[in-house]
mmCIF file of C-alpha atoms in Angstrom:
data_model
loop_
_atom_site.group_PDB
_atom_site.id
_atom_site.type_symbol
_atom_site.label_atom_id
_atom_site.label_comp_id
_atom_site.label_asym_id
_atom_site.label_seq_id
_atom_site.Cartn_x
_atom_site.Cartn_y
_atom_site.Cartn_z
ATOM 1 C CA UNK A 1 130.633 112.446 132.563
ATOM 2 C CA UNK A 2 126.807 111.951 132.670
ATOM 3 C CA UNK A 3 125.199 110.522 129.497
ATOM 4 C CA UNK A 4 122.398 111.983 128.218
ATOM 5 C CA UNK A 5 120.466 108.451 127.776
ATOM 6 C CA UNK A 6 117.849 108.903 130.796
ATOM 7 C CA UNK A 7 117.182 105.840 132.754
ATOM 8 C CA UNK A 8 113.769 105.389 135.191
ATOM 9 C CA UNK A 9 114.368 102.974 138.568
ATOM 10 C CA UNK A 10 110.755 101.298 138.827
ATOM 11 C CA UNK A 11 109.872 99.844 142.321
ATOM 12 C CA UNK A 12 111.601 96.967 144.265
ATOM 13 C CA UNK A 13 113.307 96.829 147.561
ATOM 14 C CA UNK A 14 116.695 98.941 148.866
ATOM 15 C CA UNK A 15 118.692 97.032 145.601
ATOM 16 C CA UNK A 16 117.202 99.350 143.741
ATOM 17 C CA UNK A 17 118.177 101.906 145.135
ATOM 18 C CA UNK A 18 121.552 101.582 145.265
ATOM 19 C CA UNK A 19 121.527 99.969 141.647
ATOM 20 C CA UNK A 20 120.025 103.501 140.635
ATOM 21 C CA UNK A 21 122.866 105.394 142.044
ATOM 22 C CA UNK A 22 125.467 103.189 140.619
ATOM 23 C CA UNK A 23 123.810 103.819 137.359
ATOM 24 C CA UNK A 24 123.386 107.810 138.276
ATOM 25 C CA UNK A 25 127.217 107.741 137.689
ATOM 26 C CA UNK A 26 127.607 107.127 134.103
ATOM 27 C CA UNK A 27 123.481 108.171 132.686
ATOM 28 C CA UNK A 28 120.591 110.314 133.890
ATOM 29 C CA UNK A 29 118.280 108.547 136.082
ATOM 30 C CA UNK A 30 115.256 108.843 137.688
ATOM 31 C CA UNK A 31 113.341 106.687 140.740
ATOM 32 C CA UNK A 32 109.410 105.542 141.305
ATOM 33 C CA UNK A 33 107.943 103.422 143.458
ATOM 34 C CA UNK A 34 110.105 104.592 146.763
ATOM 35 C CA UNK A 35 108.928 106.757 149.759
ATOM 36 C CA UNK A 36 110.741 109.566 150.515
ATOM 37 C CA UNK A 37 111.739 107.534 154.189
ATOM 38 C CA UNK A 38 112.709 104.852 152.088
ATOM 39 C CA UNK A 39 116.389 106.486 150.939
ATOM 40 C CA UNK A 40 119.143 106.482 152.683
ATOM 41 C CA UNK A 41 120.894 109.446 153.571
ATOM 42 C CA UNK A 42 123.215 108.903 150.866
ATOM 43 C CA UNK A 43 121.287 109.311 148.223
ATOM 44 C CA UNK A 44 119.855 112.035 146.489
ATOM 45 C CA UNK A 45 117.604 110.766 142.953
ATOM 46 C CA UNK A 46 115.556 113.026 141.315
ATOM 47 C CA UNK A 47 111.475 111.627 140.926
ATOM 48 C CA UNK A 48 110.735 111.306 137.448
ATOM 49 C CA UNK A 49 107.770 113.650 136.056
ATOM 50 C CA UNK A 50 105.776 112.914 133.701
ATOM 51 C CA UNK A 51 107.082 114.277 130.977
ATOM 52 C CA UNK A 52 110.291 113.170 131.154
ATOM 53 C CA UNK A 53 110.771 110.661 128.021
ATOM 54 C CA UNK A 54 113.381 107.646 129.588
ATOM 55 C CA UNK A 55 115.207 105.143 127.630
ATOM 56 C CA UNK A 56 115.106 102.141 130.273
ATOM 57 C CA UNK A 57 113.059 101.587 132.582
ATOM 58 C CA UNK A 58 114.810 98.887 135.121
ATOM 59 C CA UNK A 59 111.927 96.785 136.939
ATOM 60 C CA UNK A 60 113.401 94.549 139.868
ATOM 61 C CA UNK A 61 113.080 90.765 140.975
ATOM 62 C CA UNK A 62 110.326 89.590 140.326
ATOM 63 C CA UNK A 63 108.882 92.605 137.866
ATOM 64 C CA UNK A 64 104.940 92.033 139.648
ATOM 65 C CA UNK A 65 103.674 90.468 142.281
ATOM 66 C CA UNK A 66 100.895 88.210 144.017
ATOM 67 C CA UNK A 67 98.011 91.327 141.944
ATOM 68 C CA UNK A 68 100.110 91.540 138.734
ATOM 69 C CA UNK A 69 101.089 95.189 139.865
ATOM 70 C CA UNK A 70 104.549 96.484 139.847
ATOM 71 C CA UNK A 71 106.357 95.436 143.106
ATOM 72 C CA UNK A 72 106.862 97.827 144.383
ATOM 73 C CA UNK A 73 106.824 97.154 148.130
ATOM 74 C CA UNK A 74 108.628 100.763 149.504
ATOM 75 C CA UNK A 75 105.235 102.181 148.366
ATOM 76 C CA UNK A 76 103.287 104.420 150.186
ATOM 77 C CA UNK A 77 100.492 102.738 146.603
ATOM 78 C CA UNK A 78 100.626 100.196 144.230
ATOM 79 C CA UNK A 79 101.772 101.199 140.722
ATOM 80 C CA UNK A 80 100.514 99.768 137.206
ATOM 81 C CA UNK A 81 102.833 98.715 134.874
ATOM 82 C CA UNK A 82 101.330 100.287 132.893
ATOM 83 C CA UNK A 83 102.653 104.162 134.225
ATOM 84 C CA UNK A 84 105.960 102.847 133.753
ATOM 85 C CA UNK A 85 105.468 102.059 129.885
ATOM 86 C CA UNK A 86 104.010 105.838 129.648
ATOM 87 C CA UNK A 87 107.454 107.047 130.297
ATOM 88 C CA UNK A 88 108.905 105.622 128.281
ATOM 89 C CA UNK A 89 110.234 106.698 125.036
ATOM 90 C CA UNK A 90 108.201 104.587 122.522
ATOM 91 C CA UNK A 91 110.906 102.613 121.434
ATOM 92 C CA UNK A 92 112.350 102.093 125.006
ATOM 93 C CA UNK A 93 113.675 99.148 126.440
ATOM 94 C CA UNK A 94 112.825 97.357 129.943
ATOM 95 C CA UNK A 95 115.819 95.467 132.039
ATOM 96 C CA UNK A 96 113.662 93.328 134.324
ATOM 97 C CA UNK A 97 114.825 90.204 137.084
ATOM 98 C CA UNK A 98 113.174 86.881 136.591
ATOM 99 C CA UNK A 99 111.067 88.472 133.715
ATOM 100 C CA UNK A 100 107.711 85.848 132.884
ATOM 101 C CA UNK A 101 105.251 85.684 131.224
ATOM 102 C CA UNK A 102 102.769 87.772 133.109
ATOM 103 C CA UNK A 103 104.912 90.898 132.286
ATOM 104 C CA UNK A 104 105.483 90.133 129.088
ATOM 105 C CA UNK A 105 101.862 90.086 128.073
ATOM 106 C CA UNK A 106 101.001 92.927 128.973
ATOM 107 C CA UNK A 107 103.986 94.699 128.187
ATOM 108 C CA UNK A 108 104.041 94.078 123.680
ATOM 109 C CA UNK A 109 105.403 97.025 122.119
ATOM 110 C CA UNK A 110 108.656 97.125 124.783
ATOM 111 C CA UNK A 111 111.376 95.030 124.582
ATOM 112 C CA UNK A 112 112.345 92.975 128.003
ATOM 113 C CA UNK A 113 116.195 91.927 128.569
ATOM 114 C CA UNK A 114 116.013 89.593 131.586
ATOM 115 C CA UNK A 115 118.954 90.572 133.679
ATOM 116 C CA UNK A 116 119.013 87.704 135.836
ATOM 117 C CA UNK A 117 119.905 85.248 133.199
ATOM 118 C CA UNK A 118 123.091 87.022 132.850
ATOM 119 C CA UNK A 119 126.527 85.185 133.969
ATOM 120 C CA UNK A 120 128.039 87.907 134.991
ATOM 121 C CA UNK A 121 125.368 88.801 137.225
ATOM 122 C CA UNK A 122 124.722 85.574 139.288
ATOM 123 C CA UNK A 123 128.707 84.917 139.590
ATOM 124 C CA UNK A 124 129.022 87.759 141.535
ATOM 125 C CA UNK A 125 125.328 87.238 143.448
ATOM 126 C CA UNK A 126 126.709 83.862 144.433
ATOM 127 C CA UNK A 127 129.021 85.352 147.022
ATOM 128 C CA UNK A 128 126.035 87.783 148.763
ATOM 129 C CA UNK A 129 123.652 84.722 148.510
ATOM 130 C CA UNK A 130 126.129 82.409 150.566
ATOM 131 C CA UNK A 131 127.543 84.660 153.234
ATOM 132 C CA UNK A 132 123.387 85.695 153.611
ATOM 133 C CA UNK A 133 122.453 82.091 154.105
ATOM 134 C CA UNK A 134 125.576 81.276 156.565
ATOM 135 C CA UNK A 135 124.456 84.662 158.370
ATOM 136 C CA UNK A 136 121.316 83.185 158.723
ATOM 137 C CA UNK A 137 122.822 80.060 159.722
ATOM 138 C CA UNK A 138 124.855 81.432 162.927
ATOM 139 C CA UNK A 139 121.187 83.180 163.884
ATOM 140 C CA UNK A 140 119.125 80.818 164.611
ATOM 141 C CA UNK A 141 122.757 77.359 165.720
ATOM 142 C CA UNK A 142 122.625 77.617 169.455
ATOM 143 C CA UNK A 143 126.443 76.355 168.370
ATOM 144 C CA UNK A 144 129.419 77.298 166.484
ATOM 145 C CA UNK A 145 129.201 75.353 162.641
ATOM 146 C CA UNK A 146 133.110 75.052 163.565
ATOM 147 C CA UNK A 147 132.485 70.663 163.743
ATOM 148 C CA UNK A 148 129.744 70.278 162.047
ATOM 149 C CA UNK A 149 128.231 68.078 159.307
ATOM 150 C CA UNK A 150 127.483 70.097 156.819
ATOM 151 C CA UNK A 151 125.129 68.931 153.378
ATOM 152 C CA UNK A 152 125.059 71.515 150.279
ATOM 153 C CA UNK A 153 122.444 70.034 148.260
ATOM 154 C CA UNK A 154 123.885 71.355 144.705
ATOM 155 C CA UNK A 155 127.286 72.613 143.798
ATOM 156 C CA UNK A 156 127.021 75.593 141.241
ATOM 157 C CA UNK A 157 127.827 78.864 141.970
ATOM 158 C CA UNK A 158 125.975 79.322 145.494
ATOM 159 C CA UNK A 159 127.004 75.869 146.493
ATOM 160 C CA UNK A 160 130.839 76.411 145.529
ATOM 161 C CA UNK A 161 130.687 79.561 147.601
ATOM 162 C CA UNK A 162 128.734 78.076 150.404
ATOM 163 C CA UNK A 163 131.292 75.296 150.166
ATOM 164 C CA UNK A 164 134.161 77.881 150.551
ATOM 165 C CA UNK A 165 132.762 79.958 153.409
ATOM 166 C CA UNK A 166 131.839 77.193 155.117
ATOM 167 C CA UNK A 167 135.698 75.647 155.109
ATOM 168 C CA UNK A 168 136.713 78.562 156.002
ATOM 169 C CA UNK A 169 134.614 78.498 159.486
ATOM 170 C CA UNK A 170 135.986 74.737 159.621
ATOM 171 C CA UNK A 171 132.883 73.238 158.885
ATOM 172 C CA UNK A 172 133.409 69.651 157.637
ATOM 173 C CA UNK A 173 131.161 69.801 154.193
ATOM 174 C CA UNK A 174 129.884 67.128 151.746
ATOM 175 C CA UNK A 175 128.173 68.286 147.909
ATOM 176 C CA UNK A 176 125.296 66.269 146.895
ATOM 177 C CA UNK A 177 125.266 66.424 143.184
ATOM 178 C CA UNK A 178 123.943 64.714 140.834
ATOM 179 C CA UNK A 179 126.136 63.529 138.224
ATOM 180 C CA UNK A 180 129.870 62.340 137.935
ATOM 181 C CA UNK A 181 130.472 66.015 136.740
ATOM 182 C CA UNK A 182 128.572 67.342 140.212
ATOM 183 C CA UNK A 183 131.630 64.978 142.216
ATOM 184 C CA UNK A 184 134.963 66.551 139.944
ATOM 185 C CA UNK A 185 133.453 69.970 140.364
ATOM 186 C CA UNK A 186 132.679 69.118 144.509
ATOM 187 C CA UNK A 187 136.672 67.538 144.644
ATOM 188 C CA UNK A 188 138.590 69.726 142.303
ATOM 189 C CA UNK A 189 137.331 72.348 145.224
ATOM 190 C CA UNK A 190 138.554 70.024 147.601
ATOM 191 C CA UNK A 191 134.860 69.328 149.448
ATOM 192 C CA UNK A 192 133.689 65.677 149.660
ATOM 193 C CA UNK A 193 130.438 64.499 147.423
ATOM 194 C CA UNK A 194 127.291 61.708 147.163
ATOM 195 C CA UNK A 195 125.322 61.403 144.896
ATOM 196 C CA UNK A 196 121.505 63.017 145.548
ATOM 197 C CA UNK A 197 119.929 59.440 145.872
ATOM 198 C CA UNK A 198 122.463 58.698 148.064
ATOM 199 C CA UNK A 199 121.895 61.878 150.794
ATOM 200 C CA UNK A 200 121.608 59.660 154.364
ATOM 201 C CA UNK A 201 120.821 61.270 158.072
ATOM 202 C CA UNK A 202 124.448 62.110 160.100
ATOM 203 C CA UNK A 203 123.853 66.214 159.083
ATOM 204 C CA UNK A 204 123.412 68.783 161.383
ATOM 205 C CA UNK A 205 123.183 71.575 159.044
ATOM 206 C CA UNK A 206 121.452 71.681 155.449
ATOM 207 C CA UNK A 207 121.536 73.869 152.739
ATOM 208 C CA UNK A 208 119.226 73.687 149.157
ATOM 209 C CA UNK A 209 120.435 75.366 145.978
ATOM 210 C CA UNK A 210 118.744 72.599 143.652
ATOM 211 C CA UNK A 211 114.529 73.775 142.852
ATOM 212 C CA UNK A 212 113.207 70.700 143.184
ATOM 213 C CA UNK A 213 111.469 68.392 145.482
ATOM 214 C CA UNK A 214 113.919 66.694 147.179
ATOM 215 C CA UNK A 215 113.734 66.341 150.939
ATOM 216 C CA UNK A 216 110.364 64.916 151.741
ATOM 217 C CA UNK A 217 108.857 63.415 154.070
ATOM 218 C CA UNK A 218 110.343 60.607 153.615
ATOM 219 C CA UNK A 219 113.616 61.911 153.583
ATOM 220 C CA UNK A 220 112.897 65.195 156.353
ATOM 221 C CA UNK A 221 111.803 62.031 159.272
ATOM 222 C CA UNK A 222 115.506 60.555 158.588
ATOM 223 C CA UNK A 223 116.003 63.399 160.324
ATOM 224 C CA UNK A 224 117.060 65.116 163.738
ATOM 225 C CA UNK A 225 114.764 67.277 164.845
ATOM 226 C CA UNK A 226 117.999 69.092 165.451
ATOM 227 C CA UNK A 227 118.898 69.403 162.589
ATOM 228 C CA UNK A 228 118.702 72.766 160.790
ATOM 229 C CA UNK A 229 117.931 72.851 156.832
ATOM 230 C CA UNK A 230 117.759 76.468 154.825
ATOM 231 C CA UNK A 231 116.845 76.544 151.136
ATOM 232 C CA UNK A 232 118.291 79.119 148.960
ATOM 233 C CA UNK A 233 116.138 77.447 145.992
ATOM 234 C CA UNK A 234 113.613 79.516 143.853
ATOM 235 C CA UNK A 235 109.874 78.230 144.313
ATOM 236 C CA UNK A 236 109.226 75.839 144.299
ATOM 237 C CA UNK A 237 112.302 74.730 146.283
ATOM 238 C CA UNK A 238 113.832 71.331 147.366
ATOM 239 C CA UNK A 239 111.695 70.737 150.976
ATOM 240 C CA UNK A 240 108.860 69.778 152.024
ATOM 241 C CA UNK A 241 108.015 72.590 154.508
ATOM 242 C CA UNK A 242 104.586 71.172 155.912
ATOM 243 C CA UNK A 243 106.491 67.784 156.041
ATOM 244 C CA UNK A 244 109.144 69.475 158.143
ATOM 245 C CA UNK A 245 107.326 71.536 160.629
ATOM 246 C CA UNK A 246 104.939 69.099 161.217
ATOM 247 C CA UNK A 247 107.614 66.424 162.111
ATOM 248 C CA UNK A 248 109.104 69.716 164.107
ATOM 249 C CA UNK A 249 112.321 70.175 161.709
ATOM 250 C CA UNK A 250 113.170 73.523 161.337
ATOM 251 C CA UNK A 251 113.198 74.866 157.858
ATOM 252 C CA UNK A 252 114.036 78.259 156.910
ATOM 253 C CA UNK A 253 113.609 78.941 153.209
ATOM 254 C CA UNK A 254 115.458 82.437 152.504
ATOM 255 C CA UNK A 255 115.055 83.479 148.954
ATOM 256 C CA UNK A 256 116.129 86.920 147.581
ATOM 257 C CA UNK A 257 119.055 86.794 150.204
ATOM 258 C CA UNK A 258 121.735 89.455 148.283
ATOM 259 C CA UNK A 259 118.778 91.839 148.300
ATOM 260 C CA UNK A 260 118.234 91.578 152.190
ATOM 261 C CA UNK A 261 121.688 91.114 153.470
ATOM 262 C CA UNK A 262 123.869 92.438 151.451
ATOM 263 C CA UNK A 263 121.751 95.292 149.260
ATOM 264 C CA UNK A 264 124.730 97.419 148.474
ATOM 265 C CA UNK A 265 126.442 94.996 146.561
ATOM 266 C CA UNK A 266 123.589 93.659 144.942
ATOM 267 C CA UNK A 267 122.164 96.626 143.925
ATOM 268 C CA UNK A 268 126.077 96.949 142.394
ATOM 269 C CA UNK A 269 125.948 94.675 140.475
ATOM 270 C CA UNK A 270 122.534 94.962 139.529
ATOM 271 C CA UNK A 271 123.738 98.155 137.665
ATOM 272 C CA UNK A 272 127.002 96.691 136.410
ATOM 273 C CA UNK A 273 125.248 94.142 134.581
ATOM 274 C CA UNK A 274 122.621 96.267 133.491
ATOM 275 C CA UNK A 275 125.397 98.913 132.390
ATOM 276 C CA UNK A 276 127.092 96.381 130.588
ATOM 277 C CA UNK A 277 123.938 95.339 128.667
ATOM 278 C CA UNK A 278 123.006 98.362 127.518
ATOM 279 C CA UNK A 279 127.060 98.697 126.228
ATOM 280 C CA UNK A 280 126.306 95.663 123.955
ATOM 281 C CA UNK A 281 123.198 97.139 122.437
ATOM 282 C CA UNK A 282 125.221 100.604 121.861
ATOM 283 C CA UNK A 283 127.589 98.616 120.363
ATOM 284 C CA UNK A 284 125.056 95.963 118.206
ATOM 285 C CA UNK A 285 122.942 99.239 117.515
ATOM 286 C CA UNK A 286 126.071 101.554 116.846
ATOM 287 C CA UNK A 287 123.726 104.189 118.879
ATOM 288 C CA UNK A 288 125.771 106.077 121.422
ATOM 289 C CA UNK A 289 125.844 104.901 125.274
#
């Protein structure tokens, strides 16, 4: 049954459209920041009218672009966040991914909830992120993954998901970790480990998940030019890409993989997370969802 609460999906890539489709199963949903050509055939969602007063707005990851405008790559025109705020109720709540100080400085009157901080989203996002990373490796490598020596730096959610997939491909996987706790996690997952400080150069394929510089010029220079590096970490990343290019080493910075390689799954994960957050808020404040 459709709920009376109104949600505005504003900006973002295809995953936001699939997020909107999922949320429309429970709420009244409209979108802004998408040209009609971007709508897949199976998605028909209303455009918001100016007189609509939305209870919630869902902004993308990240919410703002480099110019401080709404991050809306699928829109024919630039959108300022004020346009979205004007469609919200005075007490309306904004859900955004990786909401930084730039957004919080602009939005003063409305509460901002960062859905990317939710553990359930990050756990579920690890699988499409890992699958997307393996897809890039398959496209970039001239050989099979089976039999390769593969290094994963960091063994959190994405690192563990990557190791599980790569083992299925027949790769020889090692996790580079910072401490004994990381080594214990790797051992429990059936993966060899080493300390990040002890990384050597024997690997054919390297996935980095740590958002801190690990592969500087000195370390990169010890690797074969045939080694492929794939960085999954958010800014600043873990690889000196300028040094890699000068050394003739292939390095791919694969940001936002769930939205690029699995937009349906990624959008539905965002939708389910937001729906859960709305439910929690409603329970806390005694509201009807």
